Every structure is written in structure tokens, then in C-alpha cells.
Amino acid sequence: MKKTGNTVNRHKETASTRLEAVMRVSKKFYSGIQVRIADAINAVGASAEEHAEAVGAVDIYLGMGIEPSLNSLTVRLIFAMLKPEIDRAIERSFKARERARKRKEKSAGGRSEDAEGESEHENVEVRKEDIEKIMTTALREVTGDEDVAFRMNRRQRRMFEKLRRRENKKS
């Protein structure tokens, strides 16, 4: 989203495609969350960096399912207010995908491409470098500064590796 004066223009950017491969909610919901983040940032007069951090926190949570560690109190508050709603949307989207999969199986005469019953996003491999690249791109879009870079902190890296090991154990 573009920063104009002291406010973030919430109507400039629609649902981002940078996380479309691992998005666990609808584009409509994601766009609504982006607008609500921009509104909250504008209401408290926070900086573009805090806006980028809030968007990044939601992106990480949607993409990896882990809560990012946040430095700004404002961003922590925004994320805490949105998290229950995001969780409900994730569950709603999961159920909708399952219903669609069952309808597709039924219309195909019982044949299933997904014989194990896995959803389409369970097999997506997310790497730490991909997340850092996505976050860096988002920060650069928001701040307009090409020298900005995002790196996971120690806690985020450990949580990511713990989830990866857990997923590998299941397979």
C-alpha cells in the first residue's frame, strides 16, 4: 500500500498474490484484513514500518501458521485483535475446501485425485528463505526503500524448524 502524507492509502492495493500459493483464507478476507490493518495504523498514527510489520505478521501467520514475534506494541495489539478472526477464517476456508473436494469427488463418480484426503496446501513446502524474500518485498513496497531487508529472528527460526520437524514426522 502506498503511503500518502501521514496516512496509508488503503484502497490502492487489493489481495496480494505474493502469498497466494500458501494462503489459507479467501482473497476477499485477506483484502479485508489489509484494509483493517491500514485503518488501524492510520487511527493510531503509526509509521509505514509498523504497517509493513503488521502486514508481514499476518502473512507469516497465514503462510506458516506460527505467531511471529513482534517488536512494536502497536503491531502486537493489531495482530492480537485480528488473530481470532483470522483463525475463524482459516477454519471456515478449510471446511469450504473440504466440501468442494467432496463435491468434486462426487461429480467425478467417486474418483479422487487426493486419495489420502489432504488439502491442496498441505504439500506446499515453505522455506525460511522464501518467507524472508516475501517479507523483504513487502517492506520495500511499503517503505519505498530498496535497502530494507527482513530476517527472521531466533525465535521465529526455531518455531519454523520445530514445525518443519513435526510435519516431517507425520509423513
Coordinates of N, CA and C in Angstrom, one line a residue:
M1 N 0.8 -1.2 0.0 CA 0.0 0.0 0.0 C 0.9 1.2 0.0
K2 N 0.4 2.2 -0.7 CA 1.2 3.5 -0.8 C 1.0 4.4 0.4
K3 N 2.0 5.0 0.8 CA 1.9 6.0 1.9 C 1.7 7.3 1.3
T4 N 0.6 8.0 1.7 CA 0.4 9.4 1.2 C 0.3 10.3 2.4
G5 N 1.2 11.2 2.5 CA 1.3 12.1 3.7 C 1.5 11.3 5.0
N6 N 0.6 11.4 5.9 CA 0.7 10.7 7.2 C -0.2 9.5 7.2
T7 N -0.9 9.2 6.1 CA -1.9 8.1 6.1 C -1.5 7.0 5.1
V8 N -1.9 5.8 5.3 CA -1.6 4.8 4.4 C -2.9 4.6 3.5
N9 N -2.7 4.7 2.2 CA -3.8 4.6 1.3 C -4.3 3.1 1.2
R10 N -5.5 2.9 1.8 CA -5.9 1.5 2.0 C -6.7 1.0 0.7
H11 N -6.9 1.8 -0.2 CA -7.6 1.4 -1.4 C -6.7 1.1 -2.6
K12 N -5.5 1.3 -2.5 CA -4.5 1.2 -3.6 C -4.2 -0.2 -3.9
E13 N -4.1 -1.1 -2.9 CA -3.7 -2.5 -3.2 C -4.8 -3.5 -2.8
T14 N -5.0 -4.4 -3.7 CA -6.0 -5.5 -3.4 C -5.3 -6.7 -2.9
A15 N -5.9 -7.8 -2.8 CA -5.3 -9.0 -2.2 C -4.0 -9.3 -2.9
S16 N -3.0 -9.5 -2.2 CA -1.6 -9.7 -2.7 C -1.5 -11.1 -3.2
T17 N -0.8 -11.2 -4.3 CA -0.5 -12.5 -4.9 C 0.8 -13.1 -4.4
R18 N 1.5 -12.4 -3.6 CA 2.8 -12.9 -3.2 C 2.7 -14.1 -2.2
L19 N 1.6 -14.3 -1.6 CA 1.4 -15.5 -0.7 C 0.3 -16.4 -1.2
E20 N -0.1 -16.2 -2.4 CA -1.3 -16.9 -2.9 C -1.1 -18.4 -2.9
A21 N 0.2 -18.9 -3.1 CA 0.4 -20.3 -3.0 C 0.2 -21.0 -1.7
V22 N 0.4 -20.2 -0.6 CA 0.2 -20.8 0.7 C -0.9 -20.1 1.5
M23 N -1.8 -19.3 0.8 CA -2.8 -18.6 1.5 C -3.9 -19.6 2.0
R24 N -4.3 -19.5 3.3 CA -5.2 -20.4 3.8 C -6.6 -19.7 4.0
V25 N -6.8 -18.5 3.5 CA -8.1 -17.8 3.6 C -8.4 -17.3 2.2
S26 N -9.6 -16.8 2.1 CA -10.0 -16.3 0.8 C -9.4 -15.0 0.5
K27 N -9.3 -14.6 -0.8 CA -8.7 -13.3 -1.2 C -9.6 -12.2 -0.7
K28 N -10.9 -12.4 -0.6 CA -11.8 -11.3 -0.1 C -11.5 -11.1 1.4
F29 N -11.3 -12.1 2.2 CA -11.0 -11.9 3.6 C -9.6 -11.3 3.7
Y30 N -8.6 -11.7 3.0 CA -7.3 -11.2 3.0 C -7.3 -9.7 2.7
S31 N -8.1 -9.3 1.7 CA -8.2 -7.9 1.3 C -8.8 -7.1 2.5
G32 N -9.8 -7.7 3.1 CA -10.5 -7.0 4.2 C -9.5 -6.8 5.4
I33 N -8.7 -7.8 5.6 CA -7.7 -7.7 6.7 C -6.7 -6.6 6.4
Q34 N -6.3 -6.5 5.1 CA -5.3 -5.5 4.7 C -5.9 -4.1 5.0
V35 N -7.2 -3.9 4.6 CA -7.9 -2.6 4.8 C -8.0 -2.3 6.3
R36 N -8.3 -3.3 7.1 CA -8.4 -3.1 8.6 C -7.1 -2.8 9.2
I37 N -6.0 -3.4 8.7 CA -4.7 -3.1 9.2 C -4.3 -1.6 8.9
A38 N -4.6 -1.2 7.6 CA -4.3 0.2 7.2 C -5.2 1.2 8.0
D39 N -6.4 0.8 8.3 CA -7.3 1.7 9.1 C -6.7 1.8 10.5
A40 N -6.3 0.7 11.1 CA -5.8 0.8 12.5 C -4.5 1.6 12.5
I41 N -3.6 1.4 11.6 CA -2.4 2.1 11.5 C -2.6 3.6 11.4
N42 N -3.6 3.9 10.5 CA -3.9 5.4 10.4 C -4.5 5.9 11.6
A43 N -5.4 5.1 12.3 CA -6.0 5.6 13.5 C -5.1 6.0 14.6
V44 N -4.0 5.2 14.8 CA -3.0 5.4 15.8 C -1.8 6.3 15.4
G45 N -1.8 6.6 14.1 CA -0.7 7.4 13.6 C 0.6 6.7 13.5
A46 N 0.6 5.4 13.3 CA 1.9 4.6 13.3 C 2.6 4.8 12.0
S47 N 3.8 4.4 11.9 CA 4.7 4.6 10.8 C 4.5 3.5 9.7
A48 N 5.0 3.7 8.5 CA 5.0 2.8 7.4 C 5.7 1.5 7.8
E49 N 6.7 1.6 8.6 CA 7.4 0.4 9.0 C 6.5 -0.5 9.9
E50 N 5.7 0.1 10.8 CA 4.8 -0.6 11.6 C 3.7 -1.2 10.7
H51 N 3.3 -0.5 9.7 CA 2.3 -1.1 8.8 C 2.9 -2.3 8.1
A52 N 4.1 -2.2 7.6 CA 4.8 -3.4 6.9 C 4.9 -4.5 7.9
E53 N 5.3 -4.2 9.2 CA 5.4 -5.3 10.2 C 4.1 -6.0 10.4
A54 N 3.0 -5.2 10.5 CA 1.7 -5.8 10.8 C 1.2 -6.7 9.6
V55 N 1.4 -6.2 8.4 CA 1.1 -7.0 7.2 C 2.0 -8.2 7.1
G56 N 3.2 -8.1 7.4 CA 4.1 -9.2 7.5 C 3.7 -10.3 8.5
A57 N 3.3 -9.8 9.7 CA 2.9 -10.7 10.7 C 1.7 -11.5 10.3
V58 N 0.7 -10.9 9.7 CA -0.4 -11.6 9.2 C 0.0 -12.6 8.1
D59 N 0.9 -12.2 7.2 CA 1.4 -13.0 6.1 C 2.1 -14.3 6.7
I60 N 2.9 -14.1 7.6 CA 3.6 -15.2 8.3 C 2.7 -16.1 8.9
Y61 N 1.7 -15.6 9.7 CA 0.7 -16.4 10.4 C -0.1 -17.2 9.4
L62 N -0.5 -16.6 8.3 CA -1.3 -17.3 7.3 C -0.5 -18.3 6.5
G63 N 0.8 -18.0 6.2 CA 1.6 -18.8 5.4 C 2.2 -20.0 6.2
M64 N 2.6 -19.8 7.4 CA 3.3 -20.8 8.2 C 2.5 -21.3 9.4
G65 N 1.5 -20.5 9.8 CA 0.7 -21.0 11.0 C 1.4 -20.7 12.3
I66 N 2.5 -19.9 12.3 CA 3.1 -19.6 13.6 C 2.9 -18.1 13.9
E67 N 2.9 -17.8 15.2 CA 2.8 -16.4 15.6 C 4.1 -15.8 15.6
P68 N 4.3 -14.7 14.8 CA 5.6 -14.0 14.7 C 5.9 -13.2 16.0
S69 N 7.1 -13.1 16.3 CA 7.4 -12.2 17.4 C 7.5 -10.8 16.9
L70 N 6.8 -9.9 17.6 CA 6.7 -8.5 17.1 C 7.3 -7.5 18.0
N71 N 8.0 -6.5 17.5 CA 8.7 -5.6 18.3 C 7.8 -4.4 18.7
S72 N 6.9 -4.0 17.9 CA 6.1 -2.8 18.2 C 4.8 -3.2 19.0
L73 N 4.6 -2.4 20.0 CA 3.4 -2.6 20.8 C 2.1 -2.4 20.0
T74 N 2.1 -1.5 19.1 CA 1.0 -1.2 18.2 C 0.7 -2.4 17.3
V75 N 1.7 -2.9 16.8 CA 1.6 -4.1 15.9 C 1.1 -5.3 16.6
R76 N 1.6 -5.5 17.8 CA 1.2 -6.6 18.7 C -0.3 -6.5 19.0
L77 N -0.7 -5.3 19.3 CA -2.1 -5.1 19.6 C -3.0 -5.3 18.4
I78 N -2.6 -4.8 17.2 CA -3.4 -5.1 16.0 C -3.5 -6.5 15.7
F79 N -2.3 -7.2 15.8 CA -2.3 -8.7 15.5 C -3.2 -9.4 16.5
A80 N -3.1 -9.1 17.8 CA -3.9 -9.8 18.8 C -5.4 -9.6 18.5
M81 N -5.8 -8.4 18.1 CA -7.2 -8.1 17.8 C -7.7 -8.9 16.5
L82 N -6.8 -9.1 15.6 CA -7.2 -9.8 14.3 C -7.0 -11.3 14.4
K83 N -6.2 -11.8 15.3 CA -5.9 -13.2 15.3 C -7.1 -14.1 15.4
P84 N -8.0 -13.9 16.4 CA -9.2 -14.8 16.5 C -10.0 -14.8 15.2
E85 N -10.2 -13.6 14.6 CA -10.9 -13.6 13.3 C -10.2 -14.3 12.2
I86 N -8.9 -14.2 12.2 CA -8.1 -15.0 11.2 C -8.2 -16.5 11.4
D87 N -8.2 -16.9 12.7 CA -8.3 -18.3 13.0 C -9.7 -18.8 12.5
R88 N -10.7 -18.1 12.7 CA -12.1 -18.5 12.3 C -12.1 -18.6 10.8
A89 N -11.5 -17.6 10.1 CA -11.5 -17.6 8.6 C -10.7 -18.8 8.1
I90 N -9.6 -19.2 8.7 CA -8.8 -20.3 8.3 C -9.7 -21.6 8.4
E91 N -10.3 -21.7 9.5 CA -11.2 -22.9 9.7 C -12.3 -22.9 8.7
R92 N -13.0 -21.8 8.5 CA -14.0 -21.7 7.5 C -13.6 -22.0 6.1
S93 N -12.4 -21.5 5.7 CA -11.8 -21.8 4.4 C -11.5 -23.3 4.3
F94 N -10.9 -23.9 5.4 CA -10.6 -25.3 5.3 C -11.8 -26.2 5.1
K95 N -12.9 -25.8 5.8 CA -14.2 -26.6 5.7 C -14.7 -26.4 4.2
A96 N -14.6 -25.2 3.7 CA -15.1 -24.9 2.3 C -14.3 -25.7 1.3
R97 N -13.0 -25.8 1.5 CA -12.2 -26.6 0.6 C -12.5 -28.1 0.7
E98 N -12.8 -28.5 1.9 CA -13.2 -29.9 2.0 C -14.5 -30.2 1.4
R99 N -15.5 -29.3 1.5 CA -16.8 -29.5 0.9 C -16.6 -29.5 -0.6
A100 N -15.8 -28.6 -1.1 CA -15.6 -28.5 -2.6 C -14.9 -29.8 -3.1
R101 N -13.9 -30.3 -2.3 CA -13.3 -31.6 -2.7 C -14.3 -32.7 -2.7
K102 N -15.1 -32.8 -1.8 CA -16.1 -33.9 -1.7 C -17.1 -33.7 -2.9
R103 N -17.5 -32.5 -3.2 CA -18.4 -32.3 -4.4 C -17.7 -32.7 -5.6
K104 N -16.4 -32.4 -5.8 CA -15.7 -32.8 -6.9 C -15.5 -34.3 -7.1
E105 N -15.3 -34.9 -5.9 CA -15.2 -36.4 -5.9 C -16.5 -37.0 -6.4
K106 N -17.6 -36.5 -5.8 CA -18.9 -37.0 -6.1 C -19.3 -36.8 -7.6
S107 N -19.0 -35.7 -8.1 CA -19.3 -35.4 -9.5 C -18.4 -36.2 -10.5
A108 N -17.2 -36.6 -10.0 CA -16.3 -37.4 -10.8 C -16.6 -38.9 -10.7
G109 N -17.7 -39.2 -10.0 CA -18.0 -40.7 -9.9 C -17.2 -41.4 -8.8
G110 N -16.8 -40.6 -7.8 CA -16.1 -41.3 -6.7 C -14.6 -41.3 -6.9
R111 N -14.1 -41.0 -8.0 CA -12.7 -40.9 -8.2 C -12.1 -39.7 -7.6
S112 N -10.9 -39.9 -7.0 CA -10.3 -38.7 -6.3 C -8.8 -38.6 -6.6
E113 N -8.4 -37.4 -7.0 CA -7.0 -37.2 -7.2 C -6.3 -37.1 -5.9
D114 N -7.0 -36.7 -4.8 CA -6.5 -36.6 -3.5 C -6.9 -37.8 -2.6
A115 N -6.4 -39.0 -2.9 CA -6.8 -40.2 -2.3 C -6.6 -40.2 -0.8
E116 N -5.6 -39.5 -0.3 CA -5.3 -39.5 1.1 C -6.2 -38.5 1.8
G117 N -6.9 -37.7 1.1 CA -7.8 -36.7 1.8 C -7.0 -35.4 2.2
E118 N -5.9 -35.2 1.6 CA -5.1 -34.0 2.0 C -5.6 -32.8 1.3
S119 N -5.6 -31.6 1.9 CA -6.0 -30.4 1.2 C -4.8 -30.0 0.3
E120 N -5.2 -29.1 -0.6 CA -4.2 -28.6 -1.6 C -3.0 -27.9 -1.0
H121 N -3.1 -27.4 0.2 CA -2.0 -26.6 0.7 C -1.1 -27.4 1.7
E122 N -1.5 -28.6 2.0 CA -0.7 -29.4 2.9 C 0.7 -29.8 2.4
N123 N 0.8 -29.9 1.0 CA 2.0 -30.4 0.4 C 2.9 -29.2 0.0
V124 N 2.6 -28.0 0.3 CA 3.4 -26.8 -0.1 C 4.6 -26.8 0.9
E125 N 5.8 -26.7 0.3 CA 7.0 -26.6 1.0 C 7.4 -25.2 1.2
V126 N 7.4 -24.7 2.4 CA 7.8 -23.3 2.7 C 9.1 -23.3 3.3
R127 N 10.0 -22.5 2.7 CA 11.4 -22.4 3.2 C 11.6 -21.0 3.9
K128 N 12.5 -21.0 4.8 CA 12.8 -19.8 5.5 C 13.2 -18.7 4.6
E129 N 14.0 -19.0 3.6 CA 14.5 -18.0 2.6 C 13.3 -17.4 1.8
D130 N 12.3 -18.3 1.5 CA 11.1 -17.8 0.8 C 10.3 -16.7 1.6
I131 N 10.2 -17.0 2.9 CA 9.5 -16.1 3.8 C 10.3 -14.8 3.9
E132 N 11.6 -14.9 4.1 CA 12.4 -13.7 4.2 C 12.3 -12.9 2.9
K133 N 12.3 -13.5 1.7 CA 12.2 -12.8 0.4 C 10.8 -12.1 0.3
I134 N 9.7 -12.8 0.7 CA 8.4 -12.2 0.6 C 8.3 -11.0 1.6
M135 N 8.8 -11.2 2.8 CA 8.7 -10.1 3.7 C 9.6 -8.9 3.3
T136 N 10.8 -9.2 2.7 CA 11.6 -8.1 2.2 C 10.9 -7.3 1.1
T137 N 10.2 -8.1 0.2 CA 9.5 -7.4 -0.9 C 8.4 -6.6 -0.3
A138 N 7.7 -7.1 0.6 CA 6.6 -6.3 1.2 C 7.1 -5.0 1.9
L139 N 8.2 -5.2 2.7 CA 8.7 -4.0 3.3 C 9.2 -3.0 2.3
R140 N 9.8 -3.4 1.2 CA 10.2 -2.5 0.2 C 9.1 -1.8 -0.5
E141 N 8.0 -2.5 -0.7 CA 6.8 -1.9 -1.3 C 6.2 -0.8 -0.4
V142 N 6.1 -1.1 0.8 CA 5.5 -0.2 1.8 C 6.4 1.0 2.0
T143 N 7.7 0.8 2.3 CA 8.6 1.9 2.6 C 9.2 2.6 1.4
G144 N 9.2 2.0 0.3 CA 9.8 2.6 -0.9 C 11.3 2.6 -0.8
D145 N 11.9 1.9 0.2 CA 13.4 1.9 0.4 C 13.9 0.5 -0.1
E146 N 14.8 0.5 -1.1 CA 15.3 -0.7 -1.6 C 16.4 -1.3 -0.7
D147 N 16.8 -0.6 0.3 CA 17.9 -1.2 1.2 C 17.3 -1.9 2.3
V148 N 16.0 -1.9 2.5 CA 15.3 -2.6 3.6 C 15.4 -4.1 3.4
A149 N 15.6 -4.9 4.4 CA 15.7 -6.3 4.3 C 15.0 -6.9 5.6
F150 N 14.4 -8.1 5.5 CA 13.8 -8.7 6.6 C 14.5 -10.0 6.9
R151 N 14.8 -10.3 8.1 CA 15.4 -11.5 8.5 C 14.6 -12.0 9.7
M152 N 14.4 -13.3 9.7 CA 13.7 -14.0 10.9 C 14.6 -13.9 12.1
N153 N 14.0 -13.6 13.3 CA 14.8 -13.6 14.5 C 14.9 -15.1 15.0
R154 N 15.7 -15.2 16.0 CA 16.0 -16.6 16.5 C 14.7 -17.4 16.9
R155 N 13.8 -16.7 17.6 CA 12.6 -17.3 18.0 C 11.8 -17.8 16.8
Q156 N 11.7 -17.0 15.8 CA 10.9 -17.3 14.6 C 11.6 -18.5 13.8
R157 N 12.9 -18.5 13.7 CA 13.6 -19.6 13.1 C 13.4 -20.9 13.8
R158 N 13.5 -20.9 15.1 CA 13.3 -22.1 15.9 C 11.9 -22.6 15.8
M159 N 10.9 -21.7 15.8 CA 9.5 -22.2 15.7 C 9.3 -22.8 14.3
F160 N 9.9 -22.2 13.3 CA 9.8 -22.7 11.9 C 10.4 -24.0 11.8
E161 N 11.6 -24.2 12.3 CA 12.2 -25.6 12.3 C 11.4 -26.6 13.1
K162 N 10.9 -26.2 14.2 CA 10.1 -27.1 15.0 C 8.9 -27.6 14.2
L163 N 8.2 -26.7 13.6 CA 7.0 -27.1 12.8 C 7.4 -27.9 11.6
R164 N 8.6 -27.6 11.0 CA 9.1 -28.4 9.9 C 9.4 -29.9 10.3
R165 N 10.0 -30.0 11.5 CA 10.3 -31.4 12.0 C 9.0 -32.1 12.3
R166 N 8.1 -31.4 12.9 CA 6.8 -32.0 13.2 C 6.1 -32.5 12.0
E167 N 6.1 -31.7 10.9 CA 5.5 -32.1 9.6 C 6.2 -33.3 9.0
N168 N 7.5 -33.3 9.1 CA 8.3 -34.4 8.6 C 8.0 -35.7 9.3
K169 N 7.7 -35.6 10.6 CA 7.4 -36.8 11.4 C 6.1 -37.4 11.0
K170 N 5.1 -36.5 10.6 CA 3.8 -37.0 10.2 C 3.9 -37.8 8.9
S171 N 4.8 -37.4 8.0 CA 4.9 -38.0 6.7 C 5.6 -39.3 6.7

